[in-house]
Each structure stands twice: as C-alpha cells, then as structure tokens.
PDB file of N, CA and C in Angstrom:
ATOM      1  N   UNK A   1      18.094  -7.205 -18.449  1.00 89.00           N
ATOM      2  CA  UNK A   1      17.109  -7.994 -17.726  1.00 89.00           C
ATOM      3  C   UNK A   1      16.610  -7.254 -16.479  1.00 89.00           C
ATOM      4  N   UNK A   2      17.419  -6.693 -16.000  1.00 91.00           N
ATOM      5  CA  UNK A   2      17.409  -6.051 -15.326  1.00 91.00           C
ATOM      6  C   UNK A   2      16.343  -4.846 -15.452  1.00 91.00           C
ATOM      7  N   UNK A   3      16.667  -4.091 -15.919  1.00 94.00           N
ATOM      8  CA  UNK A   3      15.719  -2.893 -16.328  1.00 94.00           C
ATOM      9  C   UNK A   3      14.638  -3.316 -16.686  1.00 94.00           C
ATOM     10  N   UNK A   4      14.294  -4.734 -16.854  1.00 94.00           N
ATOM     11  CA  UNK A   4      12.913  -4.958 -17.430  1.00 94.00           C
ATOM     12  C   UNK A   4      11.750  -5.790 -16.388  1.00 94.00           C
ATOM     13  N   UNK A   5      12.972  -5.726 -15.186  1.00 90.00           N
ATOM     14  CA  UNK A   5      12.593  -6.493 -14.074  1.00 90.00           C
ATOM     15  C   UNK A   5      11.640  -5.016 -13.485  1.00 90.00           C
ATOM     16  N   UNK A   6      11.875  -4.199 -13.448  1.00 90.00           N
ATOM     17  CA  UNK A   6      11.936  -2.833 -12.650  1.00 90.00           C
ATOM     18  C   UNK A   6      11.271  -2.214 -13.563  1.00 90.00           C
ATOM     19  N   UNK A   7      10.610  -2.396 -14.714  1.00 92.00           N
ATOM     20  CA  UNK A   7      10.099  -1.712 -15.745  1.00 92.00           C
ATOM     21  C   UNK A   7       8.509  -2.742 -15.145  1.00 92.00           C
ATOM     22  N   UNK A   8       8.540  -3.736 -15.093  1.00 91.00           N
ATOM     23  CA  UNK A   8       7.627  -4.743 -15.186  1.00 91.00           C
ATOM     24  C   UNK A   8       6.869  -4.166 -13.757  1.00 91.00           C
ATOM     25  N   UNK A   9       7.555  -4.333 -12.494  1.00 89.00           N
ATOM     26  CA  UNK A   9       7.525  -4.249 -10.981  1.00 89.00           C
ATOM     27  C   UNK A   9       6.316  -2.844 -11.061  1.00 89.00           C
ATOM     28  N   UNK A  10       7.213  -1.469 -11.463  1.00 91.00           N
ATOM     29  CA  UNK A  10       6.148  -0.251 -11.768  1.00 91.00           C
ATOM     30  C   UNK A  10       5.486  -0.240 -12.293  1.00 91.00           C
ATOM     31  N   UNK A  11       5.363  -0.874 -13.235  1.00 93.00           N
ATOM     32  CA  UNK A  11       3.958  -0.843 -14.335  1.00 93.00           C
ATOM     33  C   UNK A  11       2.815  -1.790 -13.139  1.00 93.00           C
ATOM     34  N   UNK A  12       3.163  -2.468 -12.408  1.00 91.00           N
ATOM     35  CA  UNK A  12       2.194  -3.462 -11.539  1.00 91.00           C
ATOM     36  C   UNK A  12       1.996  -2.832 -10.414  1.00 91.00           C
ATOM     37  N   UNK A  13       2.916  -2.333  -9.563  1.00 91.00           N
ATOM     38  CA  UNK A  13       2.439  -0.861  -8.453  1.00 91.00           C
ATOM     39  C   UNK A  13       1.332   0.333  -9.124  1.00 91.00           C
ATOM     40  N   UNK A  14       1.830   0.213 -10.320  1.00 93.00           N
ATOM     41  CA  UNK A  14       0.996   1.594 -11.090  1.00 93.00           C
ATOM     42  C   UNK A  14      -0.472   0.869 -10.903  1.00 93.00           C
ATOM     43  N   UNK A  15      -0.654  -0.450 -11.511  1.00 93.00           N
ATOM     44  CA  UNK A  15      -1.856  -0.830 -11.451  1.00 93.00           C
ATOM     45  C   UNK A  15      -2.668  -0.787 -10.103  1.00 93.00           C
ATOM     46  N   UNK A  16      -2.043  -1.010  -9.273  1.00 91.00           N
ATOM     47  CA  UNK A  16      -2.579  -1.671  -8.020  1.00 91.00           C
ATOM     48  C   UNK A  16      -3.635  -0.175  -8.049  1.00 91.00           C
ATOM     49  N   UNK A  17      -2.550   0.805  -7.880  1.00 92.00           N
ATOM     50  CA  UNK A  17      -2.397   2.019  -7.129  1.00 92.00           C
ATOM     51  C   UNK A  17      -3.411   2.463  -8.218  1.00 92.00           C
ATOM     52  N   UNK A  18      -4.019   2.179  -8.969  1.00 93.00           N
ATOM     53  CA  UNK A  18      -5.021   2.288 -10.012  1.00 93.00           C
ATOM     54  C   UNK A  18      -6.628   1.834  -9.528  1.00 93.00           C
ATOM     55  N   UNK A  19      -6.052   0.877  -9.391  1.00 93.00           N
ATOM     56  CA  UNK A  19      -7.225  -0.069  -8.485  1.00 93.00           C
ATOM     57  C   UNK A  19      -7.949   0.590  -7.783  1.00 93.00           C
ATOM     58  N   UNK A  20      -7.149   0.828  -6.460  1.00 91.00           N
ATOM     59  CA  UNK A  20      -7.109   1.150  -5.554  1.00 91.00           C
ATOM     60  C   UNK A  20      -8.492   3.085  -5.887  1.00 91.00           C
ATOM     61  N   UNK A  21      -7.425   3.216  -6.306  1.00 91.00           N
ATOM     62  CA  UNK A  21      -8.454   4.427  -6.940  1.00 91.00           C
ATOM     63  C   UNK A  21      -9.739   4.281  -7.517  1.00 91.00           C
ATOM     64  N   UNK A  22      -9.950   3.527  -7.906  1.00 91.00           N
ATOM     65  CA  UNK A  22     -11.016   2.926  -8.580  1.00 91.00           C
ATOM     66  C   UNK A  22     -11.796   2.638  -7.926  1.00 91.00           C
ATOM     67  N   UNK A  23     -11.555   2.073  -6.785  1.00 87.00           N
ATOM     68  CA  UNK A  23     -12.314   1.039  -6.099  1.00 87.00           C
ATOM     69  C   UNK A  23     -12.623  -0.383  -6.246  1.00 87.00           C
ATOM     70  N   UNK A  24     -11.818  -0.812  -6.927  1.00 90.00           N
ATOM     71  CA  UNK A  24     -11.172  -2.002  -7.870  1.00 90.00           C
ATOM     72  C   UNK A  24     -10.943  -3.236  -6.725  1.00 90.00           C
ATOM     73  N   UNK A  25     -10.416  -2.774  -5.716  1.00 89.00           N
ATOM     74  CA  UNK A  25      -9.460  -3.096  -4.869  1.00 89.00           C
ATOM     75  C   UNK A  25      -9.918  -2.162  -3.656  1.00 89.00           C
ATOM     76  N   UNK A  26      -9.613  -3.137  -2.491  1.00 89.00           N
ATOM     77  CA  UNK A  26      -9.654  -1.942  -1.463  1.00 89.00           C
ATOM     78  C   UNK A  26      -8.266  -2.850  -0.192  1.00 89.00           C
ATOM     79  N   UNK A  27      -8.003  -2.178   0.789  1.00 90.00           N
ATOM     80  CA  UNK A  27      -6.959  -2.453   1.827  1.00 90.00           C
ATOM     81  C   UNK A  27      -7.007  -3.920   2.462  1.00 90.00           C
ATOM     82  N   UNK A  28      -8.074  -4.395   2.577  1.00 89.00           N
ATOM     83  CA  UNK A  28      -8.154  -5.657   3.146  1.00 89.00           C
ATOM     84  C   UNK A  28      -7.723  -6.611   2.434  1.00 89.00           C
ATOM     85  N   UNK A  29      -7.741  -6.110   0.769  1.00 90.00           N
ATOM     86  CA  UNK A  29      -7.770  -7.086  -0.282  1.00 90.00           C
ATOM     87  C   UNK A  29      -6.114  -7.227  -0.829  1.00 90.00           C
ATOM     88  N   UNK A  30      -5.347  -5.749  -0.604  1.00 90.00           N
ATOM     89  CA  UNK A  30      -4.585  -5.487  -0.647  1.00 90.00           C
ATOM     90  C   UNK A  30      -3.440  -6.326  -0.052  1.00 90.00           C
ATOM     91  N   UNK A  31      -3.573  -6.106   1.393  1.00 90.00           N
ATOM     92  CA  UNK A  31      -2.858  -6.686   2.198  1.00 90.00           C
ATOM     93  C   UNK A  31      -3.273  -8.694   2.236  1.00 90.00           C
ATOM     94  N   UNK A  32      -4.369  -9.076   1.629  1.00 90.00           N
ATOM     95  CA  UNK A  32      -4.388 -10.650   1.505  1.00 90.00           C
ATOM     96  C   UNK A  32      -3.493 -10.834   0.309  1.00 90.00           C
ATOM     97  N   UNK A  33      -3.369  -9.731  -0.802  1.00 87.00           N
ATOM     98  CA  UNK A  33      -1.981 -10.252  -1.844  1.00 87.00           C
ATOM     99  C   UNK A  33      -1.206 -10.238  -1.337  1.00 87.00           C
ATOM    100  N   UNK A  34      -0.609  -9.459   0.001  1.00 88.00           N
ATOM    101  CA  UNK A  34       0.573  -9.364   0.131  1.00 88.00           C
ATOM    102  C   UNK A  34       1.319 -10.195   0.955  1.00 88.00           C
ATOM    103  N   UNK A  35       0.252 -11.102   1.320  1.00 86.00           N
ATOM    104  CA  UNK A  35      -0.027 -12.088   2.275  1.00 86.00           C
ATOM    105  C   UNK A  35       0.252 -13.830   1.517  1.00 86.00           C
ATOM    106  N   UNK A  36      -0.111 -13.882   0.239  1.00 83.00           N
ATOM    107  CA  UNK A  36       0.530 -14.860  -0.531  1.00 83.00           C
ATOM    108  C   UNK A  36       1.613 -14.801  -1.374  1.00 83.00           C
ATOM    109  N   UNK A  37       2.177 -16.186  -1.193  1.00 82.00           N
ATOM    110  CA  UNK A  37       3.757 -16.493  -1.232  1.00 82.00           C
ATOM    111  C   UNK A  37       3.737 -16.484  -2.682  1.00 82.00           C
ATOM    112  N   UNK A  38       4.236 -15.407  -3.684  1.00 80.00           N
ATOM    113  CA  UNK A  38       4.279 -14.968  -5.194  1.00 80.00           C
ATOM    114  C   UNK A  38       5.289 -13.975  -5.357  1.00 80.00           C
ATOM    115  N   UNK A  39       5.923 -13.870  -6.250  1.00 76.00           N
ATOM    116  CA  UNK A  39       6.851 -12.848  -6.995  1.00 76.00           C
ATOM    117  C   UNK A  39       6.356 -11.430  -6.880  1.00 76.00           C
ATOM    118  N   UNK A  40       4.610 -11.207  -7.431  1.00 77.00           N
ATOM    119  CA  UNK A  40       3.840 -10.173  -7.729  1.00 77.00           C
ATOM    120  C   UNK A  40       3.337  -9.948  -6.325  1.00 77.00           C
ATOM    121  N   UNK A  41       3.233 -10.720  -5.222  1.00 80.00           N
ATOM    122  CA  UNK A  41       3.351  -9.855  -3.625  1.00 80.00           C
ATOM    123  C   UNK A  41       4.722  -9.395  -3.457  1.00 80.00           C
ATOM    124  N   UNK A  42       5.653  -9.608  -3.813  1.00 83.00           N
ATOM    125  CA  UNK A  42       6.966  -9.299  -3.429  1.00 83.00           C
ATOM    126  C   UNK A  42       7.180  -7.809  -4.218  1.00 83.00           C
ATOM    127  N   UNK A  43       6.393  -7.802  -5.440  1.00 85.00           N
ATOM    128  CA  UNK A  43       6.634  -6.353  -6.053  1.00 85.00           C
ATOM    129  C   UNK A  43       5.540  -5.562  -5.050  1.00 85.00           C
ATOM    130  N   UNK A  44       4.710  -6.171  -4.703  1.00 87.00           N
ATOM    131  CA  UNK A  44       4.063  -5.011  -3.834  1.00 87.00           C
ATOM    132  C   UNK A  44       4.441  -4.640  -2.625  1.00 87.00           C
ATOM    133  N   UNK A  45       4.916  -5.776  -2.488  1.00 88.00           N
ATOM    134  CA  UNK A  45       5.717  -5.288  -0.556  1.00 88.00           C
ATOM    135  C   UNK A  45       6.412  -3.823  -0.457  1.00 88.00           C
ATOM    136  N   UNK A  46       6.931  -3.650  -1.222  1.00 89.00           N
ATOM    137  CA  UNK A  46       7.738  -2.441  -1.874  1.00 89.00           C
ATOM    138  C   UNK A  46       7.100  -1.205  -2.368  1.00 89.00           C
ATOM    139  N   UNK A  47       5.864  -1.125  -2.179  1.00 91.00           N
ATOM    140  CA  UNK A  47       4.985  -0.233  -2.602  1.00 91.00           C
ATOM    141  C   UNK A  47       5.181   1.016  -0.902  1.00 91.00           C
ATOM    142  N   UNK A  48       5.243   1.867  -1.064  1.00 93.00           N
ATOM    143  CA  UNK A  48       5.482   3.120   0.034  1.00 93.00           C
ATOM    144  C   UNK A  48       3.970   2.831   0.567  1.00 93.00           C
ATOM    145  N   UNK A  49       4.069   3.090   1.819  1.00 93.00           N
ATOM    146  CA  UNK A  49       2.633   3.385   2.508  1.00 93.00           C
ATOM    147  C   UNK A  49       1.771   4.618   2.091  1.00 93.00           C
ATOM    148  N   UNK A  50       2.313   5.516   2.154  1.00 93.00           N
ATOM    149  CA  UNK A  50       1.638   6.837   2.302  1.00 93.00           C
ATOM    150  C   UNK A  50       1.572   7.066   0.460  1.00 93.00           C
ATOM    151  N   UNK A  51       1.839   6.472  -0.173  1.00 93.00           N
ATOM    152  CA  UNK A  51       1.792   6.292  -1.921  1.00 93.00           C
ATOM    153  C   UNK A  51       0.406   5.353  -1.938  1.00 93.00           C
ATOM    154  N   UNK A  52       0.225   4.312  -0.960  1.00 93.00           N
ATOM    155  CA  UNK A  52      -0.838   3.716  -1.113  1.00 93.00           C
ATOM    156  C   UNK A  52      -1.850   4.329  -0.438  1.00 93.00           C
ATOM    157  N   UNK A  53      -2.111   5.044   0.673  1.00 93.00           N
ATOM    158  CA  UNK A  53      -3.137   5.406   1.138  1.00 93.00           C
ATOM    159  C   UNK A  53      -3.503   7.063  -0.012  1.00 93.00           C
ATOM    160  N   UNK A  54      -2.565   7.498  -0.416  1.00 93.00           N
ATOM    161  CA  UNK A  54      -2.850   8.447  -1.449  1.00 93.00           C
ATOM    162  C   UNK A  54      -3.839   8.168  -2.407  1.00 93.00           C
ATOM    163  N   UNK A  55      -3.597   6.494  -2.760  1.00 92.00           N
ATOM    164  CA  UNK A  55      -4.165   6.365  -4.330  1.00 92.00           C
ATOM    165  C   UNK A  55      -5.906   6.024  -3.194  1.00 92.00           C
ATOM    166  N   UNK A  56      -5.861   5.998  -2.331  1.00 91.00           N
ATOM    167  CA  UNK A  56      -7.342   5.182  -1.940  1.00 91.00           C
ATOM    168  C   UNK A  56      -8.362   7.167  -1.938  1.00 91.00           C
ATOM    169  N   UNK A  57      -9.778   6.726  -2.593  1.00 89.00           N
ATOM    170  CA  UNK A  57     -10.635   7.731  -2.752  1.00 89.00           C
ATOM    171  C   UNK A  57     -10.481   8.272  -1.668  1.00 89.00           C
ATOM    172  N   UNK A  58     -10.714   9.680  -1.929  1.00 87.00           N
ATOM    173  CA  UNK A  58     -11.253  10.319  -0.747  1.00 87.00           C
ATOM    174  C   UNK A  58      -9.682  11.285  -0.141  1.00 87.00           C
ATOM    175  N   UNK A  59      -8.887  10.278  -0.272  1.00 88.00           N
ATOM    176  CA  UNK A  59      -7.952  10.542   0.493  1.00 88.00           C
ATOM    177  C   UNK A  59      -6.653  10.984  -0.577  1.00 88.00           C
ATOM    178  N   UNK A  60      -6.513  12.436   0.048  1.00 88.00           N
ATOM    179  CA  UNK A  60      -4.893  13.009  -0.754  1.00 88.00           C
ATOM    180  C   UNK A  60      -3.548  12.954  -0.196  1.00 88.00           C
ATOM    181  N   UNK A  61      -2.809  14.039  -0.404  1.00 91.00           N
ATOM    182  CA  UNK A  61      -1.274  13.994   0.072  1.00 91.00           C
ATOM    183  C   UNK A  61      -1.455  14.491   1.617  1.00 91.00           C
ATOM    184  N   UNK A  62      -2.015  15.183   1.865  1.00 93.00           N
ATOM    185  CA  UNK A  62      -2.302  16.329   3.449  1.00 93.00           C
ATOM    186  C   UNK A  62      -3.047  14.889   4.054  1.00 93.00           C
ATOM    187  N   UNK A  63      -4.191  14.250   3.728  1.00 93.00           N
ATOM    188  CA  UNK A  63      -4.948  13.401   4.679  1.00 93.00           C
ATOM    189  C   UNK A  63      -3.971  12.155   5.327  1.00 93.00           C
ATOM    190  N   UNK A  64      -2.941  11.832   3.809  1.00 92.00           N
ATOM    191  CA  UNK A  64      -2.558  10.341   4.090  1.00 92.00           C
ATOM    192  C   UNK A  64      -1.646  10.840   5.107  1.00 92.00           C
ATOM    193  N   UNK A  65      -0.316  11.823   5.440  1.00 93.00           N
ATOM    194  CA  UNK A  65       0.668  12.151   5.886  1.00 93.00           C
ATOM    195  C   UNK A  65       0.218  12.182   7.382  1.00 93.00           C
ATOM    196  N   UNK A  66      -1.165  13.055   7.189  1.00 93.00           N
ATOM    197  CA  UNK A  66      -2.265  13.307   8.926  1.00 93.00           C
ATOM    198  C   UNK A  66      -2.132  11.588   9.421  1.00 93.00           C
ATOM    199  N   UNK A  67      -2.712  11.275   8.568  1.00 92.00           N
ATOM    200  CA  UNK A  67      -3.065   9.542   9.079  1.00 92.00           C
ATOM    201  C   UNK A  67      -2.308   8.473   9.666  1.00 92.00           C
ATOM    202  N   UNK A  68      -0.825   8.685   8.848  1.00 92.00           N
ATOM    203  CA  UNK A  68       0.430   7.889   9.241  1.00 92.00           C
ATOM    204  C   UNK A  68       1.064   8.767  10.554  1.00 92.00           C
ATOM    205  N   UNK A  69       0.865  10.205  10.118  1.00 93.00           N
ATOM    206  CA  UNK A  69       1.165  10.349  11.647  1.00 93.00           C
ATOM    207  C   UNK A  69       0.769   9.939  12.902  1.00 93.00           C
ATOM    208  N   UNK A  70      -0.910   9.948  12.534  1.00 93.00           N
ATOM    209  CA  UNK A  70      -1.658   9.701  13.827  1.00 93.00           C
ATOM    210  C   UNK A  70      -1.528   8.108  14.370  1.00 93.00           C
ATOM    211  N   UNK A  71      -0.924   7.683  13.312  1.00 91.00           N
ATOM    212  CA  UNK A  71      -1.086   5.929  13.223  1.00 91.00           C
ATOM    213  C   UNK A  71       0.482   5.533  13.714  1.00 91.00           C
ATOM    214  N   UNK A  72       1.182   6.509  13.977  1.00 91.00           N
ATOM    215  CA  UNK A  72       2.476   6.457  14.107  1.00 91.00           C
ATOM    216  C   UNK A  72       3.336   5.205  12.805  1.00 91.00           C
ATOM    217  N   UNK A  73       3.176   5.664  12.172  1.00 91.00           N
ATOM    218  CA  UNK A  73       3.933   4.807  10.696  1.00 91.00           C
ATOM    219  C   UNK A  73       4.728   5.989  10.348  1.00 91.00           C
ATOM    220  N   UNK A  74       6.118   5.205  10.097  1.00 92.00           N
ATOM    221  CA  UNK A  74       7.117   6.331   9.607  1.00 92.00           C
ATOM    222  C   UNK A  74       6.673   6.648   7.923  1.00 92.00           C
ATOM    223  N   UNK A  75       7.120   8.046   7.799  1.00 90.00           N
ATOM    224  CA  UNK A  75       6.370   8.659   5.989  1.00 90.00           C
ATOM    225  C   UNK A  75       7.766   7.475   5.160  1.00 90.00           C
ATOM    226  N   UNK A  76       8.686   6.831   5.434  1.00 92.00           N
ATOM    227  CA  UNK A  76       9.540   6.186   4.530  1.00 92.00           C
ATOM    228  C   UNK A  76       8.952   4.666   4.945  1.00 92.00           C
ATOM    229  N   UNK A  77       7.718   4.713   5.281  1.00 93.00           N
ATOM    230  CA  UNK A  77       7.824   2.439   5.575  1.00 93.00           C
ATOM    231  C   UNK A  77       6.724   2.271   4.362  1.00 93.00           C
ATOM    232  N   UNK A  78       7.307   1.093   3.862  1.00 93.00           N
ATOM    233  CA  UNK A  78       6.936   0.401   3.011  1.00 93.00           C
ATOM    234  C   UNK A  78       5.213  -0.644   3.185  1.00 93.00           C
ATOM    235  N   UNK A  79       4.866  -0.973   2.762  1.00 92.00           N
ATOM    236  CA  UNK A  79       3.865  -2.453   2.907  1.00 92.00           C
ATOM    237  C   UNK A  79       4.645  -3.623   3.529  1.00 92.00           C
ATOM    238  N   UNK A  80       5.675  -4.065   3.397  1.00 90.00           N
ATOM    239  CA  UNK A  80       6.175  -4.911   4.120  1.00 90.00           C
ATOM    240  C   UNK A  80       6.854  -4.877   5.481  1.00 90.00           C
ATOM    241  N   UNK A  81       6.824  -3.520   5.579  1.00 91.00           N
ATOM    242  CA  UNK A  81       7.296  -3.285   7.331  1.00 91.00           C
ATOM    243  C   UNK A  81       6.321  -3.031   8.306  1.00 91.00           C
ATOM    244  N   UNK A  82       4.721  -3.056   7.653  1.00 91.00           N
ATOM    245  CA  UNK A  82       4.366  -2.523   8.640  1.00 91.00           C
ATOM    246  C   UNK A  82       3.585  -3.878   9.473  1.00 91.00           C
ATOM    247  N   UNK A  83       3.809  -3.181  10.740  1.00 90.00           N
ATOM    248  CA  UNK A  83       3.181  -4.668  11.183  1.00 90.00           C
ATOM    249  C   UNK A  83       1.764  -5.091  11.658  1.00 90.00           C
ATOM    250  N   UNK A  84       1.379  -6.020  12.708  1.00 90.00           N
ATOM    251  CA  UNK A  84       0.370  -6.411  12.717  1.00 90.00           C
ATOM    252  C   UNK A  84      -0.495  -4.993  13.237  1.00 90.00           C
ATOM    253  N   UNK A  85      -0.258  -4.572  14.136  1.00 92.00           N
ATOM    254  CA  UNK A  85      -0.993  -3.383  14.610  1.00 92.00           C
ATOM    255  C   UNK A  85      -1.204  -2.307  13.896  1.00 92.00           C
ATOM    256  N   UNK A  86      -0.113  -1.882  13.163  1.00 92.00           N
ATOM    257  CA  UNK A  86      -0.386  -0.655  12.073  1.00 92.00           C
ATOM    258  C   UNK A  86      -1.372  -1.643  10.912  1.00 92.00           C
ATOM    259  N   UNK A  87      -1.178  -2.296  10.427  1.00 92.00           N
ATOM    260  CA  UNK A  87      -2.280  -2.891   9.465  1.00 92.00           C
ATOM    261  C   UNK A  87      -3.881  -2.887   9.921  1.00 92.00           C
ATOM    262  N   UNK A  88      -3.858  -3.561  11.141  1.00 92.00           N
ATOM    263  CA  UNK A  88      -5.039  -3.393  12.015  1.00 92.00           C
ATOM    264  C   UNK A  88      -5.992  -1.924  12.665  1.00 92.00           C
ATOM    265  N   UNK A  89      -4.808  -0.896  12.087  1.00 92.00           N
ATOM    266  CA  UNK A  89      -5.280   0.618  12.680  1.00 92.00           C
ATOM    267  C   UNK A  89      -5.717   1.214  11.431  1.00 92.00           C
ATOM    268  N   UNK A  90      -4.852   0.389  10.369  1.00 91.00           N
ATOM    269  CA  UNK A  90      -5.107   0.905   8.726  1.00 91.00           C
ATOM    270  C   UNK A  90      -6.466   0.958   8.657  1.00 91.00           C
ATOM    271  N   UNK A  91      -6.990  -0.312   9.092  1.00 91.00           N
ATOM    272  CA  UNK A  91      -8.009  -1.219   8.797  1.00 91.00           C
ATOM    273  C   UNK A  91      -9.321  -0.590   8.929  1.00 91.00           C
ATOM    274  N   UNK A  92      -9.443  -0.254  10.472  1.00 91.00           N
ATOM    275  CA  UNK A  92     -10.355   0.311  11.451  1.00 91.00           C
ATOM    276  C   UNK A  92     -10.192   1.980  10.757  1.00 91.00           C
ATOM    277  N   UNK A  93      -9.296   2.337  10.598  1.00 87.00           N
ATOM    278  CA  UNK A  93      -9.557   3.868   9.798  1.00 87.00           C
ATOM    279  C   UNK A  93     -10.425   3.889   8.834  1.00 87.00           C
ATOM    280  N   UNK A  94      -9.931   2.714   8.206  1.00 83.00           N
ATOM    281  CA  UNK A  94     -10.915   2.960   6.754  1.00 83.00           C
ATOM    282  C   UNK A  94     -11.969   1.728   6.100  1.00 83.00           C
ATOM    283  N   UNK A  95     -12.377   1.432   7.890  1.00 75.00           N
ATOM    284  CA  UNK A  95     -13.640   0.965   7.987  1.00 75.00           C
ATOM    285  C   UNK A  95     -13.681  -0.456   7.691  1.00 75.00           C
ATOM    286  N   UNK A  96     -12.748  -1.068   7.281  1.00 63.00           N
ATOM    287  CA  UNK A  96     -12.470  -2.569   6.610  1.00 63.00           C
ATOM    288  C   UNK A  96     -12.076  -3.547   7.743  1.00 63.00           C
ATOM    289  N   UNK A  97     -12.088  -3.404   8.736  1.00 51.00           N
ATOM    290  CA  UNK A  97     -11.625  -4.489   9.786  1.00 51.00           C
ATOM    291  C   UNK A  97     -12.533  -5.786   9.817  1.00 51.00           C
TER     292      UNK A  97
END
C-alpha cells in the first residue's frame, strides 16, 4: 500500500511539474492548491522548491539555484516551508503578484 501511496504522490508532482512547463499552470495557481485543505495539496507540499522553479519556462538548474539564493530560500526547502515572504518574492520575480 505503501509503495503505491508513493508511486501515486510522483506520478502527481511529475504532473504538476509538467504543467508548470507547459504553462498549464503557473505559481500563483500553484501555491492556491497548496493552499486547500486535500490529500493532493499535501502531495505537493513536498515538492522541492528549486525542482519547481526548474520546471517553470525560461528558467533552468543555474537560474533557479541564482534565484533561491538571491531570495534567500535554502536549496533543501520544500513548498511547505516556505513562508509568507519568500512566496511573495517568488511572486514579484516572476511577475505574478
């Protein structure tokens, strides 16, 4: 059950992080899932930061790492640690505030 919990969870990060690429999805929209009380925000909370700003256009491994630095976000915090101000700096970076 287990393994299928965690099989299920990645296959739904994979999507997001799909999205996201796409343009499917963008950060504002992101963070309002993660914002309602569901199972499938709880698999995203868990999604790495710098894994998500990777999958967004434009932006690679060298830009996102620049960005969290400049934004002071540690390269190991998740979507669910970051808080009101780093979300809000996310925001204004990439024009969505």
């Amino acid at each position: 059950q287990a393994l299928e919990k965690a099989a299920i969870a990645r296959r739904q990060r994979a999507e997001v992080k799909e999205k996201l690429k796409m343009g499917g999805l963008n950060l504002t929209e992101l963070f309002e899932q993660l914002d309602t009380p569901d199972p499938s925000s709880d698999m995203l909370a868990k999604l790495k930061v710098v894994s998500v700003l990777e999958s967004l256009p434009g932006v690679g491994k060298v830009r996102a790492r620049r960005l969290m630095e400049e934004l002071e976000i540690s390269e190991s915090r998740r979507l669910r640690g970051l808080g009101t101000n780093q979300r809000r700096a996310l925001l204004d970076k990439f024009g969505q505030a």
